[in-house]
XYZ file of C-alpha atoms in Angstrom:
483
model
C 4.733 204.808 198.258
C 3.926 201.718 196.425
C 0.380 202.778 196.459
C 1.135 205.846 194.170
C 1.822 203.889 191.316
C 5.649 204.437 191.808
C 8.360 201.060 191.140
C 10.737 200.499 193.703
C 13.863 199.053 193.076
C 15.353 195.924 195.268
C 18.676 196.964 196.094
C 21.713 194.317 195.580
C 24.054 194.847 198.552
C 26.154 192.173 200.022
C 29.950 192.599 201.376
C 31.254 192.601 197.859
C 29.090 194.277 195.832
C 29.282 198.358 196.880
C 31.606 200.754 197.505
C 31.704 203.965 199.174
C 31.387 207.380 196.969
C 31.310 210.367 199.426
C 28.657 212.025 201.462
C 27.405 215.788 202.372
C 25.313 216.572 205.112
C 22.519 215.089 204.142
C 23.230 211.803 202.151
C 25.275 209.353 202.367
C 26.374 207.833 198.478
C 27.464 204.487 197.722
C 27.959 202.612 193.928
C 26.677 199.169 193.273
C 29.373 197.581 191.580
C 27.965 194.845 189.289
C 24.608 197.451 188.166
C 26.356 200.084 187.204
C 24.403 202.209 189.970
C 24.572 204.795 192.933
C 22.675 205.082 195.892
C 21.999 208.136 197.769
C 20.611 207.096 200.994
C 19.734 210.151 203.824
C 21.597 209.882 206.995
C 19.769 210.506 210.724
C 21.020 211.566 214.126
C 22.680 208.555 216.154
C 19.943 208.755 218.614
C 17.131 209.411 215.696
C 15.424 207.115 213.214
C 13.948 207.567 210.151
C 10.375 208.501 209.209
C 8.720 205.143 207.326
C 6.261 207.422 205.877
C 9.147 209.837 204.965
C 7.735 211.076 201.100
C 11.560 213.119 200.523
C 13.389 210.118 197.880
C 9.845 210.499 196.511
C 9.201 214.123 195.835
C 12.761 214.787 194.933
C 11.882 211.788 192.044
C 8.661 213.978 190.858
C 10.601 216.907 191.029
C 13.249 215.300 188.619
C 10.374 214.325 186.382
C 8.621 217.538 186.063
C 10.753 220.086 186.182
C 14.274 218.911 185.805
C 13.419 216.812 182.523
C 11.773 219.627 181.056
C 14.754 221.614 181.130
C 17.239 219.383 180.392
C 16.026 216.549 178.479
C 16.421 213.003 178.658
C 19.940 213.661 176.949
C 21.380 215.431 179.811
C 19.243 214.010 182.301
C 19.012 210.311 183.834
C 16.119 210.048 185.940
C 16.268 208.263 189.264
C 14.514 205.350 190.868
C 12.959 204.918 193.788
C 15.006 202.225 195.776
C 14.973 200.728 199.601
C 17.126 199.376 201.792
C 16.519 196.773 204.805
C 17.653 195.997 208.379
C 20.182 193.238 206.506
C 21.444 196.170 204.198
C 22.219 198.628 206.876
C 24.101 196.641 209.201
C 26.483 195.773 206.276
C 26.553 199.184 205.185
C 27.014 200.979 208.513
C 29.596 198.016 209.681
C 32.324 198.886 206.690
C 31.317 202.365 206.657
C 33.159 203.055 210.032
C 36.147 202.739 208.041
C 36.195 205.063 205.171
C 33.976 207.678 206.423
C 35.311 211.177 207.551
C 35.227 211.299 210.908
C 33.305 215.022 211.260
C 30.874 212.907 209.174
C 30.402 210.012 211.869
C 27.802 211.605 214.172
C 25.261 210.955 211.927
C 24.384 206.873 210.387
C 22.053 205.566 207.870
C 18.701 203.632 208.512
C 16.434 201.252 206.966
C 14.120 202.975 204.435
C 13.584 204.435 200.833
C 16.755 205.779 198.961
C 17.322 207.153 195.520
C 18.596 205.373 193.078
C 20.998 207.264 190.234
C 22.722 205.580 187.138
C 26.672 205.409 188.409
C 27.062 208.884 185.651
C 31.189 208.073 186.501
C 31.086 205.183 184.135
C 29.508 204.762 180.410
C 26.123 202.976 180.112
C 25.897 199.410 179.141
C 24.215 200.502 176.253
C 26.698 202.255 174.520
C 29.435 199.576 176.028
C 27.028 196.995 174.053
C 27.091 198.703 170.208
C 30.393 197.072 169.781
C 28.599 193.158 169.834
C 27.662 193.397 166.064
C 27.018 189.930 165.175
C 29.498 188.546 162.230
C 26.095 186.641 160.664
C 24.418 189.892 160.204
C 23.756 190.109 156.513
C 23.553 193.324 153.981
C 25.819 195.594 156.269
C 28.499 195.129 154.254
C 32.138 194.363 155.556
C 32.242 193.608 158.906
C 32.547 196.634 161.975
C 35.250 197.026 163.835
C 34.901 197.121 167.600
C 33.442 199.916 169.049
C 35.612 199.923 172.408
C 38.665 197.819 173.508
C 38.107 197.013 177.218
C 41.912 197.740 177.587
C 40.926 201.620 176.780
C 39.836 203.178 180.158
C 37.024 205.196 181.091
C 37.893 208.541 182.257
C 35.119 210.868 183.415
C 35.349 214.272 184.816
C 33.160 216.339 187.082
C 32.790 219.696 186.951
C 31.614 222.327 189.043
C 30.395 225.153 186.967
C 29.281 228.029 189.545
C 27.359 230.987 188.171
C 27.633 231.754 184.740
C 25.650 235.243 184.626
C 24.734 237.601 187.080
C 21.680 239.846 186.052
C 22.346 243.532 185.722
C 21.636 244.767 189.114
C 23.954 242.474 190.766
C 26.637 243.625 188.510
C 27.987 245.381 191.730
C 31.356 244.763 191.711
C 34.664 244.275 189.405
C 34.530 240.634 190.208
C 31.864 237.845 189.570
C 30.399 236.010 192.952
C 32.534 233.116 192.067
C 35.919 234.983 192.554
C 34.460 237.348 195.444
C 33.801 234.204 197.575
C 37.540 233.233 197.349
C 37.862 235.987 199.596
C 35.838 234.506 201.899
C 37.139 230.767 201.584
C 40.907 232.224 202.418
C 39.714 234.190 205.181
C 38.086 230.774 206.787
C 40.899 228.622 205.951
C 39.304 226.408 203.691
C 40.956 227.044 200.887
C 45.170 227.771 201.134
C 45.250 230.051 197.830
C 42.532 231.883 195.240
C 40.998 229.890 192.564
C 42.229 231.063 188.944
C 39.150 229.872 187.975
C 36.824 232.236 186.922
C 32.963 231.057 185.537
C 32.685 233.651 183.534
C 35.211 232.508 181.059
C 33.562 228.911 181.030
C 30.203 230.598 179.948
C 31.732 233.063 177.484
C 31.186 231.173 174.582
C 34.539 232.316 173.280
C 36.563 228.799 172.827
C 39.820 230.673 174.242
C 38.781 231.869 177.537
C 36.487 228.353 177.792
C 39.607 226.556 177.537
C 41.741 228.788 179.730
C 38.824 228.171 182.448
C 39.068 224.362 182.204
C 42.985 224.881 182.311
C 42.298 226.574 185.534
C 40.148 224.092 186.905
C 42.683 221.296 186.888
C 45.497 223.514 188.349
C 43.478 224.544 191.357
C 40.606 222.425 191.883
C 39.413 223.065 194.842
C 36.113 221.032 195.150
C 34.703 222.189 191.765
C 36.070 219.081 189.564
C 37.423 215.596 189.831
C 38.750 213.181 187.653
C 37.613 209.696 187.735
C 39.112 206.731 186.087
C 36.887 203.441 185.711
C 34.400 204.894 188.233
C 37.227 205.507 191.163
C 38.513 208.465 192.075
C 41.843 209.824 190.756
C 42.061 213.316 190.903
C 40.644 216.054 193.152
C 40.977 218.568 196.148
C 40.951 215.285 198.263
C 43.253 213.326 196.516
C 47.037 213.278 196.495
C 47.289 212.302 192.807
C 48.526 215.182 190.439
C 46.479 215.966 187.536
C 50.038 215.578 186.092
C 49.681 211.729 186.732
C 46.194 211.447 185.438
C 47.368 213.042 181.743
C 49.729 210.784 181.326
C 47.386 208.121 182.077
C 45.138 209.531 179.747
C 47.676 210.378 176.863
C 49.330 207.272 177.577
C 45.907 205.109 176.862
C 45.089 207.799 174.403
C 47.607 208.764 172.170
C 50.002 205.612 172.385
C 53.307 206.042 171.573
C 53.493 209.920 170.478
C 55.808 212.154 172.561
C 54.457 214.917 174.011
C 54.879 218.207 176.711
C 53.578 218.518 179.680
C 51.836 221.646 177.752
C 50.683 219.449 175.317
C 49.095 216.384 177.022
C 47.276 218.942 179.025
C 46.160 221.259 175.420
C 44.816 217.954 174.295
C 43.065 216.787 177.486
C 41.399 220.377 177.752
C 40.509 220.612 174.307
C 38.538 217.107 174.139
C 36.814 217.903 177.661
C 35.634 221.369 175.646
C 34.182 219.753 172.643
C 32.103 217.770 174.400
C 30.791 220.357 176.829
C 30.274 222.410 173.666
C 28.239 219.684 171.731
C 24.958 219.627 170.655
C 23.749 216.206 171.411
C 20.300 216.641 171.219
C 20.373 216.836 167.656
C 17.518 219.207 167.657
C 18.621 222.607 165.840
C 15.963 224.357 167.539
C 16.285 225.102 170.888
C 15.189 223.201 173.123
C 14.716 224.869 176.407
C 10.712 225.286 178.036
C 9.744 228.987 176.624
C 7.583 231.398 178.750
C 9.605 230.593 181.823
C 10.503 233.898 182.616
C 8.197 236.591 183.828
C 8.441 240.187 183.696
C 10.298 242.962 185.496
C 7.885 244.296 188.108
C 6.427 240.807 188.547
C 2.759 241.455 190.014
C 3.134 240.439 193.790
C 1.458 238.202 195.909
C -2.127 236.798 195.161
C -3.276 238.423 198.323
C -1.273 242.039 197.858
C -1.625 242.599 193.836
C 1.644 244.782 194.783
C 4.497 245.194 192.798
C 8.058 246.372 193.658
C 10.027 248.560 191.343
C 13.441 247.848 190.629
C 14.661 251.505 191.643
C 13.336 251.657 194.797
C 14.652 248.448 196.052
C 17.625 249.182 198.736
C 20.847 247.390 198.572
C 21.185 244.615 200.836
C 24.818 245.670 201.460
C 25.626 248.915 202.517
C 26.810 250.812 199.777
C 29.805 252.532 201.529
C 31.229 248.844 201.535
C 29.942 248.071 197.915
C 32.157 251.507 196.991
C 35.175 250.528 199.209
C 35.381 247.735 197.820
C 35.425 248.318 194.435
C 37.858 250.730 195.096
C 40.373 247.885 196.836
C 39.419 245.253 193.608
C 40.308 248.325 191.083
C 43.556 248.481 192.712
C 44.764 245.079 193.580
C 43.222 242.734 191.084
C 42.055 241.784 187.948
C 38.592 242.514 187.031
C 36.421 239.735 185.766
C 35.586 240.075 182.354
C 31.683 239.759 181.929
C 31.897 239.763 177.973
C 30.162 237.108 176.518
C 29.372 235.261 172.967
C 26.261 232.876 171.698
C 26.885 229.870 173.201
C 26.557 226.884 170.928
C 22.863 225.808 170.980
C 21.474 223.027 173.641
C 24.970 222.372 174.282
C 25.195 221.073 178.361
C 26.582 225.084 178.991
C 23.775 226.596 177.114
C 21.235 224.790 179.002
C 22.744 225.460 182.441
C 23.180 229.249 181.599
C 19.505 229.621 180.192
C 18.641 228.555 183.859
C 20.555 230.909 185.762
C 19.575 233.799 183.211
C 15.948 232.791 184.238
C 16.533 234.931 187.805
C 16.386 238.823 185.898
C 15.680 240.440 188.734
C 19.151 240.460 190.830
C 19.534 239.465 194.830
C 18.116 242.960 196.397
C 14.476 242.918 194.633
C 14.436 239.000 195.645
C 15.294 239.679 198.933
C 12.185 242.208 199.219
C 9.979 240.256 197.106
C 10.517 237.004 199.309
C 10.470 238.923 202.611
C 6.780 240.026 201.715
C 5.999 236.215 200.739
C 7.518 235.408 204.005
C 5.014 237.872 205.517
C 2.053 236.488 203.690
C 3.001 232.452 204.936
C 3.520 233.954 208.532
C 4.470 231.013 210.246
C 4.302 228.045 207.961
C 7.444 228.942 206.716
C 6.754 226.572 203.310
C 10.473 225.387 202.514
C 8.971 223.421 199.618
C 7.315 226.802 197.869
C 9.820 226.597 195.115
C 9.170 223.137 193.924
C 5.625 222.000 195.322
C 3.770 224.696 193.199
C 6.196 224.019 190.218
C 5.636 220.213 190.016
C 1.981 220.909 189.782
C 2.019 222.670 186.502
C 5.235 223.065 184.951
C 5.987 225.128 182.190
C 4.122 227.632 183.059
C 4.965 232.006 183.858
C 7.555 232.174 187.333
C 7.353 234.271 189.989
C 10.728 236.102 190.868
C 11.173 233.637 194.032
C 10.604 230.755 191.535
C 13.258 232.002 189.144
C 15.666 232.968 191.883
C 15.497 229.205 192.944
C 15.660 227.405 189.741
C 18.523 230.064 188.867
C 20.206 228.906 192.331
C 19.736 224.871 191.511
C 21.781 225.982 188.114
C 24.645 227.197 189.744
C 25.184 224.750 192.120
C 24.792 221.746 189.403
C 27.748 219.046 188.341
C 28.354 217.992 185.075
C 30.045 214.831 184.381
C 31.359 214.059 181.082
C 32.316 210.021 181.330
C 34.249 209.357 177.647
C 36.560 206.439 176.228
C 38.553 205.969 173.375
C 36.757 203.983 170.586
C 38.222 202.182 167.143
C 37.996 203.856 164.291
C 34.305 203.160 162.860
C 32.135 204.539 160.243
C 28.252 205.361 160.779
C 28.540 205.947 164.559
C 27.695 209.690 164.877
C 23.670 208.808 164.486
C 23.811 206.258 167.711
C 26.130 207.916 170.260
C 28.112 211.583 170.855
C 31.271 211.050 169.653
C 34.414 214.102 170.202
C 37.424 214.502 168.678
C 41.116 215.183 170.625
C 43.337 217.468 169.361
C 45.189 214.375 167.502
C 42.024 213.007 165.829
C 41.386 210.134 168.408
C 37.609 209.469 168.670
C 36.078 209.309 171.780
C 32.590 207.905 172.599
C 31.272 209.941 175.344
C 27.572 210.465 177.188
C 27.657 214.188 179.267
C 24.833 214.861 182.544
C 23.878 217.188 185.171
C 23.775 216.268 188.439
C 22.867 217.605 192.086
C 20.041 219.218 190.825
C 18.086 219.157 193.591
C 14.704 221.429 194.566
C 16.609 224.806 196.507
C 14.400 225.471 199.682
C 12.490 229.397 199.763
C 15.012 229.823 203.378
C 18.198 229.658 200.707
C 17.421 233.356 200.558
C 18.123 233.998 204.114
C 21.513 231.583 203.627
C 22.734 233.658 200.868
C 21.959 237.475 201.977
C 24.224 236.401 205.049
C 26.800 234.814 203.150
C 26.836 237.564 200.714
C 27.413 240.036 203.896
C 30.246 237.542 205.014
C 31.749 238.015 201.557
C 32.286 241.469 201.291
C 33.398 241.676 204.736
C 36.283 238.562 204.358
C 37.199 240.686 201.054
C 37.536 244.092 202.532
C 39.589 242.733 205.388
C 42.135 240.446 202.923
C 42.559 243.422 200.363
C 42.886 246.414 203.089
C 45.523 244.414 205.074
C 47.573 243.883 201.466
């Protein structure tokens, strides 16, 4: 890989120097202490090893750069390095992983190889950390700055979850969004003990009071769509046994010093701050910002090879609609319907950009469905899980094909965004160097926001999500009929 003209990074890892992160099927993620980083290193069978020609840490690292870039910007978007790890590293690694590891997740181990190598998003970069060494021999700046950041302030970063934002008008189905529908299946399964009040809708709505109502409702039932971190460890989330109730008054308590306050309140100012910033426009750019020309038009022209086209109308439902109508009938009388009102959200803010992505699939789940079953036909066998982000790296922006949309519109509503912030000194002339937000109180808070897990979707997600969609309305019928 060193051939291709790519760097790779020499990663620092003796007993002291990592910590574990968490892992999903896949990956296994660990943060390097002293750089500030986080490695995501892929994880084999016991009795497999890994590929030394495997190209996966590299292609996901041009896929960053050529798509992901594009529509995010460097302001949203830290790209990755290409990293490795030796024999020496994984024996330290898999040694003191044994220990913190879940143990459904112990079947599989990590091997020598390449891994990907992230900026630890949980903390604040060294750069901005660094603004607050102004020399006291600098001349012509007149009186002398106050420090930026006392190291006795925390950082506090949280991660959130977003889901889907927007649903295009044909998979406007039902009274609820997918979001809420797929609680249905969650408490059916037993993964989840209660519904989410969280609703993505309301975070996308672009009206402030339902955005802040959705963060609200993130904190009081989590699930796995946010965590709270505090100095890059863990404090708060679906895993943890600390209360969000514990983490505001760590917060206010750093924050706000000595001023009394509610339970009500310390959350009203925690929520309000974490808005603000997801609401800024830190680009700086008034115009917007996001690749134009993306999206092609209804009735996409088909296949190279078939020069078809499929009309909307005559697409079938992928669920019956006897099910679709029952349904609606059980959500009309036992719940709350979504409300799929929206407003302009502000411009190149971290929500506009993720909902300009999902808005990019127009064409809704059913014509999809047909559209990629005739592309399946066309592949036959070769079954090209790579179709949505091979082609796209090659020339990117360019006009997408509805498979193309569907799967950058998927990537979007599976992102994170973390928002790592700290409380800063009151300072003039800052606003032109870093994103600073405001609390409800005034308090200034130096921040940088991200997206993460914004990796390629493979063309087979289509299959995964038709059945899960069928699972759905099943889980729901069966929970609301029994009630």
């Amino acid at each position: 890989m060193e051939s291709l003209g790519m760097d790779v990074t020499e990663c620092n890892i003796d007993e002291t120097n990592w910590y574990y992160k968490g892992e999903g099927n896949a990956n296994v993620v660990i943060a390097l202490r002293n750089e500030h980083k986080v490695l995501r290193i892929r994880k084999v069978d016991k009795n497999e090893s890994r590929d030394p020609e495997d190209r996966r840490d590299l292609d996901s690292i041009l896929y960053y750069e050529k798509i992901i870039l594009p529509l995010f910007t460097r302001k949203y978007f830290k790209l990755p390095q290409l990293g490795k790890i030796n024999q020496e590293h994984v024996n330290i690694l898999n040694g003191k992983l044994r220990n913190v590891r879940p143990e459904s997740r112990q079947n599989k181990i990590i091997t020598p190889g390449y891994v990907t190598v992230f900026e630890d998003l949980t903390l604040l970069p060294k750069n901005l950390v660094k603004l607050n060494e102004t020399s006291n021999n600098d001349v012509g700046k007149g009186e002398q700055t106050r420090s930026l950041i006392s190291e006795s302030n925390p950082v506090f970063c949280i991660e959130i979850k977003p889901k889907q934002g927007w649903l295009a008008p044909s998979d406007r189905k039902y009274r609820k969004c997918p979001f809420c529908l797929n609680q249905y299946l969650k408490l059916y399964e037993n993964s989840v003990s209660s519904l989410s009040d969280y609703c993505p809708l309301d975070l996308f709505s672009g009206d402030k009071t339902r955005m802040l109502k959705a963060i609200k409702s993130l904190l009081r039932t989590p699930q796995n769509n946010v965590r709270i971190f505090q100095n890059g460890n863990l404090k708060f989330g679906d895993t943890c046994s600390t209360s969000v109730d514990e983490v505001l008054k760590t917060f206010h308590n750093s924050s706000v010093g000595g001023i009394q306050q509610s339970e009500s309140q310390k959350e009203d100012n925690f929520c309000t701050l974490i808005l603000n910033m997801l609401t800024r426009n830190i680009i700086g750019d008034q115009n917007d910002s996001f690749p134009c020309n993306l999206s092609s038009e209804q009735n996409y022209m088909g296949l190279e090879d078939h020069q078809q086209t499929l009309t909307i109308t005559t697409i079938s439902s992928r669920i019956p609609t006897d099910s679709i109508r029952k349904l609606n009938g059980l959500l009309d009388l036992k719940t709350t319907p979504c409300n799929f009102s929206s407003q302009i959200l502000s411009l190149n803010s971290i929500v506009d950009k993720i909902l300009k992505i999902q808005t990019l699939d127009t064409y809704g789940a059913d014509y999809v469905f047909e559209y990629y079953k005739q592309l399946r036909e066309d592949l036959g066998d070769e079954k090209d899980t790579k179709y949505g982000s091979s082609k796209l790296i090659k020339e990117f922006p360019r006009v997408l094909d509805p498979v193309e949309c569907y799967l950058l519109s998927t990537m979007a509503k599976d992102c994170s965004i973390l928002i790592s912030f700290q409380k800063v000194c009151k300072i003039t002339n800052l606003d032109d160097l870093v994103p600073i937000a405001e609390d409800m109180f005034g308090n200034k808070y130096v921040f940088q926001i991200n997206v993460a897990d914004v990796d390629a979707k493979p063309i087979h997600c289509i299959d995964k999500h038709y059945k899960r969609d069928s699972k759905i309305v099943q889980a729901a019928l069966n929970l609301l009929d029994k009630n």
